[in-house]
N, CA and C of each residue as an Amber inpcrd file, in Angstrom:
protein
   576
 -38.4290000-104.2760000   5.3020000 -39.3660000-103.3230000   5.8700000
 -40.6060000-104.0850000   6.2930000 -41.0780000-103.8520000   7.4920000
 -42.2590000-104.5380000   7.9960000 -43.5200000-103.9820000   7.3770000
 -44.5970000-104.7550000   7.5130000 -45.8770000-104.2640000   7.0130000
 -46.5920000-103.5380000   8.1380000 -47.4180000-102.6130000   7.7560000
 -48.1690000-101.8250000   8.7290000 -49.6290000-101.8580000   8.3350000
 -50.4890000-102.0230000   9.3170000 -51.9200000-102.0770000   9.0640000
 -52.5570000-100.7090000   9.0930000 -53.7660000-100.6350000   8.5490000
 -54.5190000 -99.3860000   8.4900000 -54.7660000 -98.8470000   9.8910000
 -54.5640000 -97.5390000  10.0530000 -54.7900000 -96.8710000  11.3220000
 -53.6820000 -97.0730000  12.3390000 -52.6520000 -97.7830000  11.9370000
 -51.5640000 -98.1020000  12.8640000 -50.5330000 -96.9790000  12.9050000
 -50.3080000 -96.3630000  14.0730000 -49.2520000 -95.3620000  14.1710000
 -47.8940000 -96.0470000  14.0950000 -46.9610000 -95.4090000  13.4300000
 -45.6400000 -95.9960000  13.2570000 -44.6550000 -95.5200000  14.3080000
 -44.9740000 -94.5020000  15.0600000 -44.0390000 -93.9810000  16.0470000
 -43.1220000 -92.9060000  15.5030000 -43.2930000 -92.5280000  14.2440000
 -42.4470000 -91.4920000  13.6480000 -43.2820000 -90.3540000  13.0730000
 -44.4830000 -90.1770000  13.5910000 -45.3550000 -89.1140000  13.1090000
 -46.2430000 -89.5360000  11.9600000 -46.1470000 -90.7930000  11.5320000
 -46.9650000 -91.3000000  10.4370000 -47.9950000 -92.2870000  10.9780000
 -49.1960000 -92.2190000  10.4190000 -50.2430000 -93.1870000  10.7410000
 -50.7270000 -93.7910000   9.4320000 -50.6240000 -95.0880000   9.2970000
 -51.0080000 -95.7630000   8.0610000 -52.5160000 -95.6160000   7.8410000
 -52.8820000 -95.1180000   6.6510000 -54.2910000 -94.9840000   6.2730000
 -54.7360000 -96.1090000   5.3520000 -53.8680000 -96.4510000   4.3800000
 -54.1940000 -97.4770000   3.3950000 -52.9870000 -98.3950000   3.2540000
 -53.1720000 -99.6600000   3.5540000 -52.0820000-100.6280000   3.5010000
 -51.7810000-101.1140000   2.0890000 -50.6720000-101.8100000   1.9720000
 -50.2000000-102.3160000   0.6820000 -51.2250000-103.2170000  -0.0070000
 -51.8360000-104.1060000   0.7450000 -52.7800000-105.0650000   0.1720000
 -54.0030000-104.3580000  -0.3970000 -54.5170000-103.3890000   0.3410000
 -55.6870000-102.6510000  -0.1440000 -55.3410000-101.8250000  -1.3790000
 -54.1620000-101.2100000  -1.3960000 -53.7480000-100.4410000  -2.5760000
 -53.6800000-101.3560000  -3.7900000 -53.0310000-102.5090000  -3.6540000
 -52.8890000-103.4380000  -4.7820000 -54.2530000-103.8770000  -5.3110000
 -55.1830000-104.1650000  -4.4110000 -56.5200000-104.5900000  -4.8260000
 -57.2470000-103.4790000  -5.5690000 -57.1600000-102.2580000  -5.0700000
 -57.8510000-101.1340000  -5.7210000 -57.2240000-100.8060000  -7.0700000
 -55.8960000-100.8800000  -7.1820000 -55.2440000-100.6270000  -8.4710000
 -55.7080000-101.6630000  -9.4940000 -55.8140000-102.9200000  -9.0920000
 -56.3050000-103.9670000  -9.9960000 -57.7360000-103.6650000 -10.4460000
 -58.5820000-103.2220000  -9.5350000 -59.9670000-102.8840000  -9.8710000
 -60.0300000-101.6790000 -10.8060000 -59.1860000-100.6810000 -10.5620000
 -59.1510000 -99.5080000 -11.4390000 -58.7050000 -99.9030000 -12.8400000
 -57.6830000-100.7380000 -12.9460000 -57.2020000-101.1910000 -14.2560000
 -58.3100000-101.9290000 -15.0030000 -59.0410000-102.7840000 -14.3110000
 -60.1430000-103.5190000 -14.9420000 -61.2230000-102.5560000 -15.4340000
 -61.5250000-101.5300000 -14.6590000 -62.5410000-100.5460000 -15.0640000
 -62.0820000 -99.7480000 -16.2800000 -60.8170000 -99.3380000 -16.2980000
 -60.2780000 -98.5990000 -17.4480000 -60.3670000 -99.4690000 -18.6960000
 -59.9570000-100.7270000 -18.5970000 -60.0160000-101.6290000 -19.7570000
 -61.4540000-101.8490000 -20.2220000 -62.3720000-102.0050000 -19.2900000
 -63.7830000-102.2340000 -19.6200000 -64.3610000-101.0510000 -20.4020000
 -63.9930000 -99.8310000 -20.0160000 -64.5610000 -98.6270000 -20.6200000
 -63.8290000 -98.1540000 -21.8730000 -62.6550000 -98.6930000 -22.1400000
 -61.8320000 -98.2080000 -23.2540000 -62.2080000 -98.9250000 -24.5530000
 -62.2450000 -98.1930000 -25.6780000 -62.5640000 -98.8320000 -26.9600000
 -61.5410000 -99.9290000 -27.2970000 -62.0030000-101.1420000 -27.6050000
 -61.0860000-102.2480000 -27.8960000 -60.1360000-101.9280000 -29.0490000
 -58.8730000-102.2740000 -28.8660000 -57.8660000-102.0970000 -29.9110000
 -57.3260000-100.6870000 -30.0590000 -57.9650000 -99.7290000 -29.4180000
 -57.5120000 -98.3380000 -29.5110000 -56.3950000 -98.0870000 -28.4950000
 -55.3360000 -97.4030000 -28.9070000 -54.2870000 -97.0820000 -27.9300000
 -54.7720000 -96.0390000 -26.9180000 -54.2200000 -96.1080000 -25.7450000
 -54.5420000 -95.1810000 -24.6640000 -53.3000000 -94.3630000 -24.3430000
 -53.4750000 -93.0570000 -24.1920000 -52.3860000 -92.1970000 -23.7370000
 -52.6640000 -91.8640000 -22.2750000 -51.7390000 -92.2400000 -21.4120000
 -51.8630000 -91.9120000 -19.9970000 -50.9820000 -90.7090000 -19.7200000
 -51.5940000 -89.6370000 -19.2390000 -50.8580000 -88.4400000 -18.8340000
 -50.8340000 -88.4550000 -17.3090000 -49.6500000 -88.6830000 -16.7470000
 -49.5170000 -88.8170000 -15.2960000 -48.8850000 -87.5720000 -14.7010000
 -49.4310000 -87.1460000 -13.5650000 -48.9290000 -85.9720000 -12.8580000
 -47.7580000 -86.4060000 -11.9800000 -46.6110000 -85.8240000 -12.2450000
 -45.3860000 -86.1800000 -11.5200000 -45.1770000 -85.2330000 -10.3630000
 -44.4900000 -85.6490000  -9.3730000 -43.8670000 -86.9300000  -9.1680000
 -44.7670000 -87.8530000  -8.3760000 -45.8340000 -87.3080000  -7.8080000
 -46.6730000 -88.0690000  -6.8960000 -47.3350000 -89.2960000  -7.4840000
 -47.6630000 -89.2800000  -8.7730000 -48.3700000 -90.4110000  -9.3770000
 -47.4300000 -91.4740000  -9.9300000 -46.1400000 -91.3280000  -9.7360000
 -45.1670000 -92.2380000 -10.3400000 -45.3970000 -93.7010000  -9.9550000
 -45.5360000 -93.9940000  -8.6770000 -45.7110000 -95.3780000  -8.2320000
 -47.0700000 -95.9100000  -8.6920000 -48.1080000 -95.0970000  -8.5650000
 -49.4450000 -95.4690000  -9.0240000 -49.4200000 -95.7770000 -10.5190000
 -48.7810000 -94.9290000 -11.3030000 -48.6470000 -95.1340000 -12.7420000
 -47.9920000 -96.4800000 -13.0330000 -46.8640000 -96.7490000 -12.3870000
 -46.1340000 -97.9970000 -12.6380000 -46.9990000 -99.2160000 -12.3300000
 -47.6920000 -99.1880000 -11.2080000 -48.5290000-100.3290000 -10.8390000
 -49.7280000-100.4770000 -11.7740000 -50.3390000 -99.3650000 -12.1640000
 -51.5180000 -99.4200000 -13.0290000 -51.1720000 -99.9390000 -14.4200000
 -50.1270000 -99.4060000 -15.0450000 -49.8250000 -99.7950000 -16.4310000
 -49.4250000-101.2590000 -16.5410000 -48.8510000-101.8150000 -15.4930000
 -48.4920000-103.2390000 -15.5430000 -49.7270000-104.1290000 -15.5280000
 -50.8670000-103.5770000 -15.1840000 -52.1160000-104.3480000 -15.1520000
 -52.9830000-104.1010000 -16.3890000 -52.5690000-103.1940000 -17.2620000
 -53.3460000-102.8890000 -18.4630000 -52.8310000-103.7070000 -19.6420000
 -53.7350000-104.4340000 -20.2900000 -53.3740000-105.2520000 -21.4510000
 -53.9080000-104.5750000 -22.7060000 -53.3630000-103.4210000 -23.0170000
 -53.7890000-102.6650000 -24.1930000 -52.6010000-101.8450000 -24.6730000
 -52.6260000-101.4400000 -25.9340000 -51.5430000-100.5570000 -26.3840000
 -51.6570000 -99.2140000 -25.6660000 -50.5280000 -98.7250000 -25.1760000
 -50.5770000 -97.4360000 -24.4880000 -49.2870000 -96.6650000 -24.6460000
 -49.4200000 -95.3990000 -24.3860000 -48.2960000 -94.4700000 -24.4080000
 -48.3660000 -93.7060000 -23.0950000 -47.2070000 -93.4060000 -22.5400000
 -47.1530000 -92.6880000 -21.2700000 -46.5350000 -91.3180000 -21.4920000
 -47.2080000 -90.3060000 -21.0020000 -46.6830000 -88.9410000 -21.0050000
 -46.6710000 -88.4590000 -19.5570000 -45.6700000 -87.6930000 -19.2130000
 -45.5270000 -87.1830000 -17.8500000 -45.6410000 -85.6700000 -17.8600000
 -46.3360000 -85.1340000 -16.8740000 -46.4830000 -83.6920000 -16.7600000
 -46.2190000 -83.3020000 -15.3090000 -45.5170000 -82.2140000 -15.1440000
 -45.2190000 -81.7010000 -13.8070000 -46.1570000 -80.5480000 -13.4970000
 -46.8870000 -80.7020000 -12.4200000 -47.7960000 -79.6510000 -11.9530000
 -47.8030000 -79.7170000 -10.4440000 -48.0050000 -78.5760000  -9.8190000
 -48.0570000 -78.6130000  -8.3560000 -49.0200000 -77.5570000  -7.8350000
 -49.6580000 -77.9330000  -6.7390000 -50.5320000 -76.9940000  -6.0440000
 -50.1690000 -76.9500000  -4.5650000 -49.0400000 -77.5660000  -4.2250000
 -48.5500000 -77.5580000  -2.8430000 -47.1460000 -76.9880000  -2.8020000
 -46.8500000 -76.3090000  -1.7190000 -45.4770000 -75.9280000  -1.4030000
 -45.2670000 -76.4430000   0.0130000 -44.4300000 -77.4730000   0.1310000
 -44.2900000 -78.1440000   1.4190000 -45.5970000 -78.8400000   1.7510000
 -46.1100000 -78.6220000   2.9390000 -47.3750000 -79.2390000   3.3530000
 -48.5510000 -78.2890000   3.1770000 -48.3110000 -77.1280000   2.5680000
 -49.3740000 -76.1270000   2.4250000 -49.8760000 -76.0610000   0.9870000
 -51.1960000 -76.0920000   0.8390000 -51.8320000 -76.0000000  -0.4620000
 -51.7520000 -74.5620000  -0.9440000 -51.3640000 -74.3740000  -2.2090000
 -51.2960000 -73.0370000  -2.7900000 -52.6100000 -72.7150000  -3.4930000
 -52.8480000 -71.4340000  -3.7020000 -54.0860000 -70.9970000  -4.3480000
 -54.0680000 -71.2670000  -5.8490000 -52.8990000 -71.2410000  -6.4640000
 -52.8160000 -71.4510000  -7.9040000 -52.0570000 -72.7330000  -8.2210000
 -52.3920000 -73.2920000  -9.3690000 -51.7180000 -74.4910000  -9.8620000
 -50.6130000 -74.0480000 -10.7990000 -49.4580000 -74.6340000 -10.6290000
 -48.3190000 -74.3440000 -11.4970000 -48.0890000 -75.5530000 -12.3960000
 -48.3830000 -75.4000000 -13.6990000 -48.1120000 -76.4650000 -14.6670000
 -46.7440000 -76.1560000 -15.2450000 -45.8030000 -77.0520000 -14.9910000
 -44.4120000 -76.7810000 -15.3130000 -43.9910000 -77.3250000 -16.6710000
 -44.8760000 -78.0100000 -17.3750000 -44.5730000 -78.5620000 -18.6910000
 -45.5630000 -78.0190000 -19.7120000 -45.1760000 -78.0660000 -20.9700000
 -46.0190000 -77.5850000 -22.0590000 -46.9590000 -78.7100000 -22.5000000
 -48.1720000 -78.7040000 -21.9890000 -49.1430000 -79.7540000 -22.2990000
 -49.4890000 -79.7410000 -23.7840000 -49.5600000 -78.5680000 -24.3950000
 -49.9220000 -78.4600000 -25.8100000 -48.9360000 -79.1890000 -26.7180000
 -47.7210000 -79.4270000 -26.2530000 -46.7130000 -80.1210000 -27.0580000
 -46.8950000 -81.6410000 -27.0410000 -47.7510000 -82.1460000 -26.1660000
 -47.9580000 -83.5920000 -26.0810000 -48.8120000 -84.0710000 -27.2550000
 -48.5530000 -85.2700000 -27.7750000 -49.3290000 -85.7970000 -28.9100000
 -50.6770000 -86.3670000 -28.4440000 -51.6560000 -85.4830000 -28.2350000
 -52.9380000 -85.8990000 -27.6660000 -54.1180000 -85.7450000 -28.6260000
 -53.9440000 -85.0110000 -29.6990000 -55.0350000 -84.7570000 -30.6310000
 -55.5740000 -86.0700000 -31.2120000 -56.8980000 -86.2520000 -31.1030000
 -57.5430000 -87.4320000 -31.6570000 -57.2950000 -88.7240000 -30.8910000
 -56.6570000 -88.6460000 -29.7550000 -56.3300000 -89.8540000 -28.9810000
 -57.2020000 -89.9690000 -27.7340000 -57.2870000 -91.1770000 -27.2360000
 -57.9950000 -91.4330000 -25.9850000 -57.0110000 -91.2000000 -24.8480000
 -57.3730000 -90.2950000 -23.9350000 -56.4500000 -89.8580000 -22.8840000
 -57.0210000 -90.1920000 -21.5090000 -56.1370000 -90.6920000 -20.6550000
 -56.4600000 -90.9030000 -19.2470000 -55.5130000 -90.0360000 -18.4310000
 -56.0660000 -89.0540000 -17.7310000 -55.2820000 -88.1850000 -16.8490000
 -55.2090000 -88.8650000 -15.4920000 -53.9950000 -89.0930000 -15.0180000
 -53.7700000 -89.8880000 -13.8140000 -53.0900000 -89.0570000 -12.7400000
 -53.6780000 -89.0370000 -11.5530000 -53.0530000 -88.3740000 -10.4060000
 -53.2660000 -89.2530000  -9.1870000 -52.4360000 -89.0720000  -8.2000000
 -52.5290000 -89.9160000  -7.0150000 -53.5840000 -89.4010000  -6.0380000
 -53.6760000 -88.0750000  -5.8670000 -54.5800000 -87.5100000  -4.8630000
 -55.4520000 -86.4170000  -5.4750000 -56.7340000 -86.4670000  -5.1560000
 -57.6540000 -85.3800000  -5.4980000 -58.0600000 -84.7170000  -4.1960000
 -57.7320000 -83.4260000  -4.0770000 -58.2400000 -82.6790000  -2.9220000
 -59.1250000 -81.5630000  -3.4410000 -58.6510000 -80.3610000  -3.6020000
 -59.5070000 -79.2580000  -4.0550000 -59.9690000 -79.4360000  -5.4980000
 -59.2010000 -80.1740000  -6.2880000 -59.5340000 -80.3710000  -7.6910000
 -58.8940000 -79.3640000  -8.6170000 -58.1570000 -78.4130000  -8.0720000
 -57.5800000 -77.3600000  -8.9140000 -56.5600000 -77.9070000  -9.9110000
 -55.7480000 -78.8740000  -9.5150000 -54.7530000 -79.4330000 -10.4370000
 -55.4470000 -80.1790000 -11.5710000 -56.4000000 -81.0450000 -11.2400000
 -57.1100000 -81.7830000 -12.2880000 -57.8770000 -80.8500000 -13.2130000
 -58.5110000 -79.8320000 -12.6570000 -59.2610000 -78.8840000 -13.4830000
 -58.3380000 -78.1720000 -14.4640000 -57.2060000 -77.6860000 -13.9840000
 -56.2520000 -76.9770000 -14.8500000 -55.7050000 -77.9010000 -15.9350000
 -55.3430000 -79.1160000 -15.5600000 -54.7950000 -80.0500000 -16.5460000
 -55.8590000 -80.5300000 -17.5250000 -57.0680000 -80.7730000 -17.0560000
 -58.1500000 -81.1670000 -17.9750000 -58.3910000 -80.0770000 -19.0230000
 -58.3620000 -78.8230000 -18.5830000 -58.5580000 -77.7010000 -19.5100000
 -57.4540000 -77.6990000 -20.5760000 -56.2120000 -77.8640000 -20.1340000
 -55.0730000 -77.8720000 -21.0720000 -55.1610000 -79.0510000 -22.0460000
 -55.5020000 -80.2240000 -21.5260000 -55.5830000 -81.4150000 -22.3770000
 -56.7530000 -81.3040000 -23.3450000 -57.9040000 -80.8260000 -22.8710000
 -59.0800000 -80.6730000 -23.7420000 -58.7790000 -79.7460000 -24.9160000
 -57.9520000 -78.7410000 -24.6890000 -57.5770000 -77.8100000 -25.7620000
 -56.7520000 -78.4980000 -26.8490000 -56.1980000 -79.6600000 -26.5510000
 -55.4040000 -80.4170000 -27.5290000 -56.2750000 -81.2670000 -28.4460000
 -57.5770000 -81.3590000 -28.1720000 -58.5040000 -82.0940000 -29.0220000
 -58.4240000 -83.6090000 -28.9340000 -58.4110000 -84.1750000 -27.7300000
 -58.3850000 -85.6390000 -27.6390000 -59.7190000 -86.2520000 -28.0710000
 -59.6870000 -87.5190000 -28.4950000 -60.9190000 -88.2300000 -28.8440000
 -61.7770000 -88.4310000 -27.6020000 -61.1320000 -88.6780000 -26.4700000
 -61.8330000 -88.7880000 -25.1920000 -60.8570000 -88.4130000 -24.0880000
 -61.4120000 -87.9870000 -22.9580000 -60.5860000 -87.6060000 -21.8100000
 -61.2790000 -88.0720000 -20.5400000 -60.6030000 -88.9480000 -19.8250000
 -61.0980000 -89.4200000 -18.5330000 -60.0270000 -89.1480000 -17.4890000
 -60.4550000 -89.1110000 -16.2260000 -59.4960000 -88.9050000 -15.1390000
 -59.5880000 -90.0520000 -14.1450000 -58.4390000 -90.3360000 -13.5340000
 -58.3290000 -91.4200000 -12.5700000 -57.4520000 -90.9540000 -11.4150000
 -57.9380000 -91.1270000 -10.2030000 -57.1480000 -90.8070000  -9.0110000
 -57.1880000 -92.0110000  -8.0770000 -56.0910000 -92.2370000  -7.3910000
 -56.0850000 -93.3190000  -6.4140000 -56.8130000 -92.8980000  -5.1460000
 -56.5560000 -91.6660000  -4.6990000 -57.0940000 -91.1890000  -3.4250000
 -57.9220000 -89.9290000  -3.6340000 -59.1080000 -89.8910000  -3.0560000
 -59.9500000 -88.6950000  -3.1040000 -60.1720000 -88.2400000  -1.6630000
 -59.6830000 -87.0290000  -1.3670000 -59.8500000 -86.4870000  -0.0170000
 -61.2720000 -85.9730000   0.1870000 -61.7380000 -86.0960000   1.4090000
 -63.0690000 -85.6180000   1.7910000 -62.9920000 -84.1220000   2.0540000
 -62.9890000 -83.3400000   0.9640000 -62.9480000 -81.8790000   1.0630000
 -63.9670000 -81.2960000   0.0880000 -64.4550000 -80.0770000   0.3660000
 -65.3600000 -79.4300000  -0.5920000 -64.6140000 -79.1260000  -1.8910000
 -65.2760000 -79.3480000  -2.9970000 -64.7010000 -79.0190000  -4.3020000
 -65.8320000 -78.6990000  -5.2660000 -65.4790000 -78.1330000  -6.3830000
 -66.4800000 -77.8080000  -7.3990000 -67.1830000 -79.0860000  -7.8550000
 -68.4960000 -79.0150000  -8.1150000 -69.2320000 -80.2220000  -8.5020000
 -68.7500000 -80.8390000  -9.8100000 -68.1410000 -80.0400000 -10.6850000
 -67.6950000 -80.5940000 -11.9670000 -66.3590000 -81.3330000 -11.8590000
 -65.7630000 -81.3900000 -10.6800000 -64.5090000 -82.1200000 -10.4900000
 -64.8590000 -83.5140000  -9.9730000 -65.2130000 -84.3850000 -10.8990000
 -65.6040000 -85.7520000 -10.5660000 -64.8380000 -86.7120000 -11.4670000
 -63.7580000 -87.2940000 -10.9780000 -63.0180000 -88.2490000 -11.8080000
 -63.8830000 -89.4710000 -12.1380000 -63.6520000 -90.0220000 -13.3080000
 -64.3890000 -91.2250000 -13.7030000 -63.9620000 -92.4350000 -12.8740000
 -62.7120000 -92.4270000 -12.4300000 -62.1790000 -93.5620000 -11.6720000
 -61.5570000 -93.0680000 -10.3690000 -62.0070000 -93.6300000  -9.2510000
 -61.4940000 -93.2650000  -7.9280000 -61.1580000 -94.5500000  -7.1830000
 -59.9320000 -94.6260000  -6.6780000 -59.5260000 -95.8050000  -5.9270000
 -60.1870000 -95.8820000  -4.5750000 -60.0400000 -94.8320000  -3.7690000
 -60.6350000 -94.8340000  -2.4330000 -60.7290000 -93.4240000  -1.8870000
 -61.6250000 -93.2530000  -0.9400000 -61.8010000 -91.9750000  -0.2560000
 -61.0090000 -91.9950000   1.0420000 -60.3880000 -90.8390000   1.3570000
 -59.6160000 -90.7050000   2.5870000 -59.9950000 -89.3920000   3.2620000
 -59.6830000 -89.2510000   4.5500000 -59.9540000 -87.9730000   5.2230000
 -59.0280000 -86.8740000   4.6990000 -59.3570000 -85.6400000   5.0340000
 -58.5540000 -84.4900000   4.6090000 -57.3450000 -84.3240000   5.5290000
 -56.3350000 -85.1410000   5.2800000 -55.0690000 -85.0670000   6.0060000
 -53.9490000 -85.0680000   4.9790000 -52.7850000 -84.5620000   5.3760000
 -51.6420000 -84.5840000   4.4690000 -51.0970000 -86.0000000   4.4440000
 -50.9760000 -86.5810000   3.2390000 -50.5580000 -87.9760000   3.1180000
 -49.2220000 -88.1120000   2.3980000 -48.5150000 -89.1660000   2.7740000
 -47.2310000 -89.5060000   2.1620000 -47.2140000 -91.0070000   1.9000000
 -46.2140000 -91.4280000   1.1420000 -46.0600000 -92.8340000   0.8060000
 -46.6820000 -93.1400000  -0.5400000 -46.3390000 -94.2990000  -1.0940000
 -46.8450000 -94.7430000  -2.3840000 -46.6590000 -93.6520000  -3.4520000
 -45.4850000 -93.0270000  -3.4390000 -45.1450000 -91.9910000  -4.4120000
 -45.3350000 -90.5750000  -3.9150000 -46.1070000 -90.3990000  -2.8640000
 -46.3710000 -89.0610000  -2.3210000 -45.3140000 -88.7100000  -1.2880000
 -44.9610000 -87.4360000  -1.2380000 -43.8730000 -87.0370000  -0.3550000
 -44.1790000 -85.7610000   0.4060000 -43.3050000 -85.4770000   1.3260000
 -43.1820000 -84.1530000   1.9250000 -41.6900000 -83.8840000   1.9720000
 -41.2530000 -82.8200000   1.3030000 -39.8360000 -82.4470000   1.2430000
 -38.9880000 -83.6290000   0.7640000 -39.4860000 -84.3370000  -0.2440000
 -38.8060000 -85.4860000  -0.8450000 -38.5440000 -86.6240000   0.1290000
 -39.3620000 -86.7440000   1.1510000 -39.2680000 -87.8650000   2.0870000
 -40.5360000 -88.7150000   1.9920000 -40.3980000 -89.9860000   2.3010000
 -41.4880000 -90.9550000   2.4290000 -42.1120000 -91.4190000   1.1170000
 -41.6030000 -90.9910000  -0.0440000 -42.1480000 -91.4490000  -1.3230000
 -42.0710000 -92.9700000  -1.4700000 -41.0410000 -93.5500000  -0.9060000
 -40.7410000 -94.9730000  -1.0890000 -41.6420000 -95.9180000  -0.2880000
 -42.4100000 -95.4090000   0.6400000 -43.2390000 -96.2790000   1.4760000
 -44.2680000 -97.0150000   0.6170000 -44.5030000 -98.2930000   0.8710000
 -45.4340000 -99.0650000   0.0430000 -46.8970000 -98.8930000   0.4410000
 -47.1820000 -98.0030000   1.3520000 -48.5360000 -97.7390000   1.8230000
 -48.7310000 -96.2340000   1.8900000 -49.9630000 -95.7950000   2.1550000
 -50.2800000 -94.3710000   2.2960000 -50.4680000 -94.0820000   3.7760000
 -49.7910000 -93.0340000   4.2520000 -49.8560000 -92.6830000   5.6730000
 -50.1720000 -91.2070000   5.8430000 -50.8790000 -90.8980000   6.9280000
 -51.1230000 -89.5040000   7.3070000 -49.8640000 -88.9850000   7.9750000
 -49.4790000 -87.7740000   7.6080000 -48.2870000 -87.1420000   8.1660000
 -48.7160000 -86.1930000   9.2740000 -48.3240000 -86.4990000  10.4960000
 -48.6450000 -85.6380000  11.6290000 -47.7480000 -84.4170000  11.6650000
 -48.2180000 -83.3460000  12.2860000 -47.4280000 -82.1100000  12.3970000
 -46.0660000 -82.3560000  13.0300000 -45.9900000 -83.3110000  13.9550000
 -44.7200000 -83.5810000  14.6280000 -43.6900000 -84.2170000  13.7020000
 -44.1030000 -84.6940000  12.5320000 -43.1760000 -85.3150000  11.5890000
 -42.6160000 -84.3200000  10.5840000 -43.1310000 -83.0920000  10.5740000
 -42.6510000 -82.0820000   9.6320000 -41.4570000 -81.3770000  10.2530000
 -40.2880000 -81.4670000   9.6030000 -39.1070000 -80.8090000  10.1540000
 -39.3300000 -79.3090000  10.3300000 -38.7250000 -78.7530000  11.3770000
 -38.9210000 -77.3310000  11.6900000 -38.5860000 -76.4240000  10.5220000
 -37.5140000 -76.7290000   9.7920000 -37.1340000 -75.8400000   8.6940000
 -38.1830000 -75.8380000   7.5910000 -39.0320000 -76.8760000   7.5110000
 -40.0800000 -76.9340000   6.5050000 -41.3200000 -76.1520000   6.9190000
 -41.4720000 -75.8620000   8.2010000 -42.6780000 -75.1890000   8.6840000
 -42.6300000 -73.6850000   8.4630000 -41.4860000 -73.1390000   8.2050000
 -41.3530000 -71.6810000   8.0650000 -41.9900000 -71.1610000   6.8130000
């Protein structure tokens, strides 16, 4: 697979926003910041939002030199390319072993903040020793002022993005970069 530069249209309805090299550099910087802020010797529990944060999670944890545990939670605020008004948390967060532990909530994209807000509320109810949030991408959209992750990889425009674990209709997750998905790339059956 060839490499694609930032802003480069691919000819298939995708325009690269963030290339592989920039993603790798930002993930390394985020890992360093998490390690710097984390209490030495204390284990970290990473709660990752699936499926979109899967690739980000894998790259981040390989750069962390600390004891950690990974928990996965399924939540969604999108149906196809359309944002829904409510967040659907599909797993029982209260069943996760989070009480008294240092928790990092990890998601790939922050847009309205509704998913992070809902998950932070659920995790906080479990009584963690600390709770921080980390997102790779923060969209330039209005959101509540209290939705401010401690760690942000980069800011992007308010466009629907795919690649680096993010998908539309289970397509494009495998791309090693983040691309904007144009309307012409959405199959007709998905637009209904």
